[in-house]
Amino acid sequence: MDKNFYITTPIYYPSAKPHMGHAYSSILADFFARFKKIDGHNVHFLTGTDEHGLKIQRAAENEGKDTLEFCNELSKTFRDLSNILNLSNTDFIRTTEKRHKISVQNLWQELKKNDDIYISKYSGWYSVSDEAFYSDEEIEDINGKKQSIISKSAVEWMNEESFFFRLSKWEKSLLKYYEDNPDFLSPESRKNEVISFVKGGLKDLSISRKSFSWGIQVPENKEHVIYVWLDALTNYISALNYPDMKDSLFKKFWPASVHLIGKDILRFHAVYWPAFLLAAKIPLPKKIYSHGWILSGEEKMSKSKGNILDPIKIIKEYGLDPLRYYLIKEVSFGNDGSISKERLEDCINSDLANNFGNLCQRVVSFAFKNCSGEIPSQIKFLDEDLKILEKFKTDINLIRKKIDKLDVNYYINYIVDRLFEANKYFNDQEPWKKKDDILRLNSIVYTSLEIIRKICIMLFPIIPDSSIKALKIFGMNESDINFSSIEDHMKLDFGKKINQINILFKKIEKNND
Ligand code: MSP
């Protein structure tokens, strides 16, 4: 089995401060990175900022700032957010870094060497907001203003000399690749969208701009800068020290296991990026998963629409782990979803405070009162104990398979079910009525503590801080968290002292007016 796991987020435009949509992509990527880490993989997790192109140049101009200074300031807000979100990323790349520039220029030269680049003239529509070219069929006219039908962003007419990439040449190879590698694009609906786009015919792609200078220069041609998407996509390999394909990072982690992206940037990742890689004879990533949008009302949350929600404010009000839990559980992965404070509060009260936090408190208090605050040593499991414990063992490989399919929805629902069962078990077994049958009482406490241990481990990728706090019951640290150990029913050391813990989640007083 491949024990190296490389996951990436899109690199974000530092044209404004990050919002909830960016936080969403990053938290989901962090979930997979953390899961794979506790399941024994070497994980490389990359995020960063996409700093070139007209969109950024204009944003800096609007603020009257030097472009690089502007990028420095805003890129820092994304790096800070990575810390605030408790991301476990192992690298943060900026496309203005030297390592990236070298990589992009090398890729360009590779494409040129293989005769995939030629010079011509581009005349057509361009959206600066999307940094994307659109054909006439993809444009609509709203009150005299032209915009993209898909993204609704304004477009402008572009007419200039440009280098082109022979995208059309790769049409058949791409279709064959999608067919031969059915897991390459998911979810299924997005895959079909890509296949029909490619089947509709690919035109060669303009990959340089002459009318502005904020970008990486085309090698041997000072008048052109490289198209920002060719520049940006290369980040996934420049962070692994491409062009040195013998470098240990590159050898270990390329091809990437997953590029996690939003559905807005599917075409760039599923068509252009694989075509560039095919042309440069570099292996293709294993999987591209495009998730849905965080909506504000009915619309995508985005800076240009002015409808953004600041993740930092929500975290200040409710805490980080509740937000992580909410985004993972309540926004069905792969679909669009919205954020509602009311549903967030419900998650905190019922799932986190009641079903999880309260279970930990109850069982630990009971063990302190009745088992001298120790893991009971005299135990004899009954069928009802083994049944609930064995469920984890039976399902462990299924859970791994679901994660490989990036089925977060299955994972979180699985935990919710186990929490429900655990609470029911403790209530139904009524250990408080077993004070005359110490063997039975001990066995119920042992089983309940063991379930708590297993659930805390499973919760770690979702709510890492709270999981670590709860695992202090057993004196465990982050480095002791190991997913395989949920198989084992006898992991708790007989007679070992357990620890009281502080309340994990405070209930929110709901105002029912
Ligand atoms: N810079 C490009 C990506 C280059 S990757 C080689 C870009 N940047 S972006 O900042 O506009 O958006 C990046 C990603 O942020 C989106 O693909 C998506 O993953 C996430 N989101 C931005 N707004 C979002 C929502 N409203 N909802 C969910 N995710 C969204 O595109």
XYZ file of C-alpha atoms and ligand atoms in Angstrom:
544
model
C 0.000 0.000 0.000
C 1.210 3.538 -0.804
C 2.191 5.101 2.508
C 2.868 8.569 1.114
C -0.036 10.952 0.919
C 0.127 14.374 -0.747
C -2.900 16.665 -0.558
C -3.258 20.223 -1.788
C -5.755 23.061 -1.418
C -6.156 25.570 -4.231
C -3.762 28.452 -3.751
C -5.886 31.447 -2.853
C -5.894 34.863 -4.535
C -4.674 37.387 -1.996
C -6.827 40.082 -3.591
C -8.737 40.477 -0.330
C -8.817 38.862 3.094
C -9.867 35.217 3.283
C -13.520 34.325 3.823
C -15.524 31.272 4.862
C -15.289 29.663 1.387
C -11.489 29.585 1.637
C -11.678 28.292 5.194
C -13.955 25.513 3.996
C -11.508 24.150 1.374
C -8.649 24.319 3.852
C -10.501 22.618 6.705
C -11.620 19.773 4.464
C -8.080 19.246 3.187
C -6.852 19.298 6.770
C -9.390 16.641 7.689
C -7.942 14.234 5.084
C -4.355 15.123 5.940
C -4.938 14.435 9.633
C -6.815 11.215 8.980
C -4.027 9.854 6.772
C -1.413 10.915 9.314
C -3.042 9.012 12.181
C -3.474 6.092 9.803
C 0.260 5.755 9.416
C 0.961 7.735 6.236
C 3.721 10.235 5.531
C 1.673 13.285 4.769
C 2.582 16.330 2.749
C -0.101 18.993 2.872
C 0.288 22.106 0.735
C -1.606 25.369 0.724
C -0.620 28.905 -0.257
C -1.381 32.027 -2.278
C -1.685 32.722 -6.012
C -0.202 36.178 -6.401
C 0.286 37.045 -10.066
C -2.014 38.270 -12.816
C -4.146 41.242 -13.666
C -6.664 40.582 -10.896
C -4.013 41.070 -8.230
C -2.277 43.913 -10.054
C -5.579 45.831 -10.269
C -6.493 45.089 -6.648
C -3.153 46.575 -5.553
C -3.638 49.582 -7.838
C -7.081 50.211 -6.353
C -5.489 50.418 -2.922
C -2.677 52.587 -4.242
C -0.116 50.035 -3.105
C 2.992 48.511 -4.560
C 1.890 45.110 -5.889
C 4.402 43.003 -3.991
C 3.807 44.865 -0.742
C 0.082 44.389 -1.233
C 0.649 40.641 -1.767
C 2.908 40.416 1.267
C 0.201 41.898 3.483
C -2.651 39.809 2.156
C -0.741 36.578 1.791
C 0.034 36.922 5.493
C -3.684 37.001 6.292
C -4.021 33.600 4.564
C -1.001 32.213 6.380
C -2.431 33.513 9.668
C -5.756 31.902 8.870
C -3.989 28.549 8.380
C -2.787 28.845 11.976
C -6.131 30.023 13.286
C -7.821 27.046 11.580
C -5.210 24.731 13.133
C -4.218 23.374 9.743
C -1.542 20.708 9.738
C -0.056 21.928 6.442
C 3.573 21.044 5.918
C 4.244 23.856 3.433
C 2.788 27.204 2.403
C 3.754 28.351 -1.069
C 3.614 31.823 -2.551
C 3.837 32.119 -6.318
C 6.085 35.170 -5.899
C 8.784 32.938 -4.390
C 11.951 32.184 -6.352
C 11.521 28.411 -6.092
C 8.188 28.755 -7.878
C 9.429 31.061 -10.611
C 12.247 28.650 -11.507
C 9.782 25.808 -11.672
C 7.260 27.614 -13.891
C 9.907 28.776 -16.354
C 11.253 25.249 -16.564
C 7.840 23.810 -17.242
C 7.391 26.409 -19.987
C 10.654 25.388 -21.572
C 9.677 21.748 -21.404
C 6.399 22.495 -23.202
C 8.254 24.534 -25.795
C 10.859 21.824 -26.314
C 8.081 19.342 -27.027
C 6.542 21.723 -29.582
C 3.447 22.450 -27.524
C 3.846 26.240 -27.631
C 3.559 28.656 -30.571
C 3.044 32.407 -30.952
C -0.095 33.939 -32.475
C -2.788 36.478 -31.572
C -5.650 36.159 -29.102
C -8.911 37.937 -29.755
C -11.701 37.060 -27.398
C -13.391 37.509 -24.041
C -11.502 37.505 -20.785
C -12.689 37.728 -17.206
C -10.125 39.307 -14.928
C -12.056 38.188 -11.865
C -11.863 34.518 -12.949
C -8.579 34.989 -14.880
C -10.312 32.949 -17.575
C -10.976 33.062 -21.325
C -14.531 32.532 -22.506
C -15.944 31.707 -25.928
C -18.870 33.629 -27.448
C -21.252 30.833 -26.436
C -20.219 31.238 -22.809
C -21.081 34.951 -22.688
C -24.412 36.659 -21.980
C -25.442 40.270 -22.271
C -27.127 41.733 -19.192
C -28.297 45.337 -19.628
C -25.573 46.008 -22.159
C -22.871 44.430 -20.001
C -21.151 41.249 -21.092
C -20.585 38.568 -18.499
C -19.754 34.890 -18.214
C -22.869 32.692 -18.118
C -21.158 30.291 -15.707
C -19.549 32.609 -13.167
C -21.524 35.829 -13.853
C -18.228 37.744 -13.807
C -17.768 40.709 -16.115
C -15.674 40.047 -19.213
C -13.600 42.370 -21.344
C -12.453 42.085 -24.933
C -8.828 41.127 -25.340
C -6.866 41.476 -28.522
C -3.139 40.944 -28.302
C -0.179 38.881 -29.352
C 0.033 35.771 -27.233
C 1.778 32.451 -26.917
C -0.552 29.464 -27.229
C -0.479 25.983 -25.791
C -1.603 23.234 -28.174
C -4.457 22.119 -25.969
C -6.442 20.729 -28.929
C -3.689 18.181 -29.514
C -4.398 16.587 -26.113
C -8.148 16.139 -26.479
C -8.077 12.409 -27.240
C -5.389 11.627 -24.660
C -7.405 13.412 -21.990
C -10.590 11.523 -22.810
C -8.682 8.259 -22.757
C -7.132 9.173 -19.427
C -10.546 9.909 -17.862
C -11.799 6.572 -19.157
C -8.805 4.544 -18.012
C -8.749 6.206 -14.593
C -12.346 6.290 -13.386
C -11.367 7.666 -9.965
C -9.396 10.585 -11.354
C -12.294 13.056 -11.240
C -14.981 13.151 -8.595
C -17.756 13.526 -7.749
C -19.261 11.670 -10.721
C -21.464 14.589 -11.811
C -18.438 16.840 -12.196
C -16.582 14.172 -14.109
C -19.409 14.017 -16.637
C -19.347 17.789 -16.920
C -15.632 17.709 -17.762
C -15.964 14.870 -20.247
C -18.719 16.621 -22.162
C -16.709 19.853 -22.184
C -13.692 18.062 -23.663
C -15.852 16.115 -26.121
C -17.255 19.459 -27.276
C -13.783 20.182 -28.694
C -10.768 21.914 -27.189
C -9.268 25.064 -28.639
C -5.635 25.967 -28.120
C -5.123 28.013 -24.972
C -3.590 31.456 -24.734
C -0.830 31.153 -22.138
C 0.871 34.534 -22.078
C -0.095 38.191 -21.703
C 1.630 41.238 -23.115
C -0.465 44.148 -21.830
C 0.693 44.035 -18.191
C 3.778 42.888 -16.376
C 2.757 41.424 -12.985
C 3.724 37.818 -13.546
C 6.528 35.429 -14.352
C 8.356 36.348 -17.507
C 8.216 34.049 -20.507
C 11.768 32.677 -20.890
C 13.626 34.487 -23.635
C 10.826 36.982 -24.236
C 10.704 39.986 -21.930
C 7.484 41.347 -23.406
C 5.264 38.509 -22.202
C 4.295 37.208 -18.785
C 3.063 33.647 -18.328
C -0.723 33.161 -18.023
C -1.563 33.142 -14.331
C -3.250 29.715 -14.403
C -0.223 28.010 -15.963
C 1.816 29.789 -13.295
C -0.568 28.891 -10.434
C -1.152 25.222 -11.267
C 2.580 24.618 -11.292
C 2.638 25.358 -7.549
C 1.704 21.733 -6.905
C 5.063 20.612 -8.271
C 7.200 23.660 -7.564
C 6.596 22.992 -3.870
C 8.197 19.564 -4.439
C 11.270 21.141 -6.051
C 10.354 20.509 -9.682
C 12.229 20.557 -12.125
C 14.456 18.345 -10.005
C 12.406 15.185 -10.435
C 15.072 13.238 -8.599
C 14.593 15.381 -5.510
C 13.464 13.317 -2.554
C 10.282 15.371 -1.998
C 9.273 15.013 -5.627
C 10.008 11.303 -5.674
C 8.146 10.706 -2.459
C 5.036 12.772 -3.073
C 4.443 13.142 -6.810
C 1.935 12.290 -8.243
C -0.266 14.033 -5.694
C -2.880 11.873 -3.988
C -5.574 14.558 -4.096
C -6.014 18.065 -5.399
C -8.963 19.349 -3.435
C -10.637 22.258 -5.218
C -13.894 24.170 -5.412
C -16.174 23.428 -8.368
C -15.483 26.903 -9.782
C -11.974 25.901 -10.838
C -12.677 22.438 -12.181
C -11.853 23.147 -15.825
C -8.396 24.469 -14.983
C -7.569 21.417 -12.877
C -9.295 18.687 -14.824
C -8.460 19.827 -18.363
C -5.597 22.335 -18.525
C -3.421 20.944 -15.728
C -3.474 17.317 -16.943
C -2.823 18.521 -20.503
C 0.220 20.559 -19.392
C 1.506 17.543 -17.486
C 0.928 15.144 -20.370
C 2.774 17.531 -22.670
C 5.679 17.823 -20.221
C 5.707 14.033 -19.669
C 5.068 14.384 -15.963
C 2.721 11.880 -14.273
C -0.793 13.127 -13.530
C -2.227 13.578 -10.021
C -4.228 10.614 -8.760
C -7.398 12.437 -7.895
C -9.108 15.758 -8.327
C -12.088 16.318 -6.104
C -14.232 19.402 -6.526
C -16.441 20.337 -3.636
C -19.458 22.625 -3.648
C -19.791 26.233 -2.544
C -20.544 27.884 0.705
C -23.510 29.990 -0.204
C -24.751 33.242 1.131
C -28.477 33.100 0.496
C -28.681 31.481 -2.938
C -25.359 32.820 -4.205
C -21.738 31.742 -3.962
C -19.977 33.579 -1.175
C -17.288 35.727 -2.768
C -15.547 39.003 -2.292
C -16.761 40.388 -5.613
C -20.382 39.778 -4.558
C -19.771 41.498 -1.209
C -21.578 38.765 0.738
C -18.728 37.296 2.725
C -18.702 35.838 6.206
C -15.502 36.209 8.191
C -14.407 32.852 9.647
C -12.351 34.619 12.320
C -15.465 36.332 13.714
C -17.334 33.032 13.898
C -14.364 31.378 15.593
C -14.181 34.211 18.157
C -17.846 33.765 18.926
C -18.131 29.957 18.921
C -14.628 28.497 18.908
C -12.692 26.735 16.163
C -13.697 23.120 16.694
C -17.433 23.849 16.530
C -16.869 25.598 13.193
C -14.754 22.714 11.853
C -17.361 20.212 13.017
C -20.172 22.221 11.496
C -18.524 22.651 8.080
C -17.683 18.962 7.894
C -21.026 17.670 9.101
C -23.600 20.150 7.894
C -22.257 21.049 4.451
C -22.753 17.804 2.579
C -19.379 17.257 0.922
C -19.623 17.627 -2.853
C -22.741 19.819 -2.653
C -23.374 23.466 -1.914
C -24.278 24.448 1.602
C -24.921 27.510 3.671
C -23.976 28.616 7.132
C -26.605 29.326 9.678
C -25.798 30.356 13.227
C -28.880 28.551 14.399
C -27.727 25.222 12.970
C -24.222 25.834 14.254
C -25.648 26.340 17.746
C -27.707 23.164 17.405
C -24.571 21.231 16.473
C -22.762 22.600 19.504
C -25.584 21.856 21.899
C -26.746 18.510 20.726
C -23.773 16.800 19.054
C -20.756 18.310 20.761
C -21.918 19.298 24.251
C -24.522 16.576 24.789
C -23.667 13.506 22.790
C -19.899 13.802 23.001
C -18.865 16.122 25.874
C -21.488 14.963 28.295
C -20.799 11.305 27.595
C -17.125 11.819 28.488
C -18.020 13.694 31.689
C -20.615 11.182 32.813
C -18.477 8.122 32.293
C -15.382 9.661 33.870
C -17.326 10.953 36.927
C -18.897 7.554 37.346
C -15.484 5.860 37.148
C -14.144 8.266 39.768
C -17.007 7.527 42.141
C -17.144 3.792 41.606
C -13.790 2.572 40.272
C -11.375 4.790 42.274
C -10.630 6.827 39.147
C -8.893 3.865 37.545
C -9.377 1.749 34.470
C -11.150 -1.274 35.970
C -9.000 -4.388 35.957
C -11.537 -7.065 36.847
C -13.756 -7.323 33.797
C -15.728 -9.882 31.879
C -17.308 -8.746 28.619
C -20.865 -9.783 27.824
C -22.216 -10.020 24.295
C -23.699 -6.528 24.493
C -20.250 -5.093 25.334
C -18.480 -6.999 22.598
C -21.118 -6.113 20.045
C -20.611 -2.384 20.439
C -16.819 -2.673 20.622
C -16.516 -5.002 17.678
C -18.383 -2.694 15.367
C -15.232 -0.524 15.061
C -13.086 -3.537 14.298
C -15.470 -4.841 11.660
C -15.762 -1.466 9.975
C -12.184 -0.237 10.054
C -11.335 -1.211 6.483
C -14.625 0.049 5.166
C -13.910 3.403 6.808
C -10.497 3.507 5.129
C -12.070 2.758 1.751
C -14.638 5.490 2.262
C -11.888 7.960 3.070
C -10.013 6.944 -0.074
C -13.174 7.872 -1.958
C -13.162 11.113 0.076
C -16.537 10.207 1.520
C -16.486 12.604 4.461
C -20.247 12.365 4.784
C -20.003 8.665 5.573
C -17.249 9.248 8.113
C -19.032 11.928 10.113
C -22.347 10.067 10.071
C -20.539 6.971 11.277
C -19.247 8.882 14.296
C -22.647 10.411 15.022
C -24.151 6.898 15.017
C -21.435 5.533 17.334
C -22.014 8.430 19.750
C -25.717 7.755 19.784
C -25.076 4.067 20.428
C -22.547 4.806 23.164
C -24.984 7.036 25.053
C -27.725 4.460 24.650
C -25.433 1.703 25.862
C -24.470 3.580 29.038
C -28.116 4.444 29.762
C -29.455 0.958 29.005
C -26.777 -0.845 31.003
C -27.562 1.290 34.074
C -24.205 0.747 35.797
C -25.484 2.788 38.793
C -27.799 -0.132 39.522
C -24.940 -2.650 39.452
C -23.185 -1.660 42.658
C -23.684 -5.185 43.995
C -22.210 -6.753 40.895
C -18.810 -5.142 40.672
C -17.626 -7.327 37.792
C -20.551 -6.129 35.684
C -20.156 -2.513 36.767
C -16.452 -2.647 35.901
C -17.126 -4.163 32.515
C -19.624 -1.459 31.612
C -17.191 1.271 32.677
C -14.321 -0.346 30.781
C -16.445 -0.719 27.660
C -17.698 2.871 27.860
C -14.199 4.262 28.341
C -12.925 2.143 25.476
C -15.672 3.464 23.194
C -14.792 7.011 24.219
C -11.152 6.353 23.330
C -12.129 5.036 19.903
C -14.510 7.904 19.182
C -11.967 10.529 20.281
C -9.463 9.050 17.837
C -12.007 9.163 15.053
C -12.883 12.742 15.950
C -9.265 13.900 15.843
C -9.223 14.815 12.128
C -12.418 16.842 12.618
C -11.940 18.540 15.987
C -8.257 18.004 16.815
C -7.993 20.220 19.900
C -11.083 18.821 21.585
C -10.101 15.268 20.767
C -6.688 15.785 22.372
C -8.341 17.371 25.435
C -10.664 14.404 25.803
C -7.858 11.882 25.329
C -6.201 13.387 28.408
C -8.676 11.147 30.283
C -6.272 8.359 29.364
C -3.119 10.483 29.618
C -2.755 10.318 25.839
C -1.016 12.929 23.686
C -1.315 13.722 20.009
C 1.587 11.420 19.173
C -0.296 8.488 20.741
C -3.228 8.846 18.336
C -3.300 5.934 15.962
C -6.296 5.017 13.847
C -5.426 1.300 13.701
C -5.800 1.127 17.458
C -9.586 1.487 17.218
C -9.574 -2.216 16.288
C -8.210 -3.187 19.664
C -10.744 -3.673 22.514
C -8.228 -4.036 25.304
C -6.117 -0.976 24.700
C -6.752 0.618 28.094
C -4.252 -0.418 30.764
C -5.928 -2.198 33.664
C -5.613 -0.281 36.907
C -4.169 2.837 35.282
C -5.346 6.152 36.761
C -7.628 8.159 34.538
C -7.935 11.959 34.592
C -10.847 14.305 35.097
C -11.208 16.786 32.245
C -12.773 20.230 31.978
C -16.047 20.678 30.150
C -15.297 20.194 26.462
C -18.099 22.281 24.959
C -20.260 24.864 26.688
C -23.894 24.805 25.733
C -25.208 27.919 24.006
C -28.185 29.562 25.676
C -30.731 29.733 22.885
C -32.921 32.748 22.646
C -36.280 31.449 21.444
C -37.889 34.843 20.824
N -6.185 31.223 -7.291
C -7.186 30.387 -7.821
C -6.847 28.925 -7.564
C -5.528 28.463 -8.121
S -5.197 26.803 -7.712
C -3.898 26.420 -8.641
C -8.525 30.702 -7.151
N -8.473 31.342 -5.996
S -9.736 31.787 -5.125
O -9.194 32.417 -3.957
O -10.641 32.553 -5.913
O -10.527 30.502 -4.746
C -9.858 29.345 -4.387
C -10.773 28.335 -3.805
O -11.393 28.822 -2.639
C -11.954 27.816 -4.628
O -11.662 26.894 -5.604
C -12.668 27.083 -3.538
O -11.967 25.893 -3.258
C -12.542 28.073 -2.400
N -13.701 28.953 -2.371
C -13.768 30.283 -2.654
N -15.056 30.695 -2.448
C -15.801 29.636 -2.053
C -17.100 29.452 -1.581
N -17.974 30.436 -1.514
N -17.427 28.213 -1.136
C -16.541 27.175 -1.069
N -15.319 27.323 -1.514
C -14.969 28.488 -2.143
O -9.539 30.351 -7.705
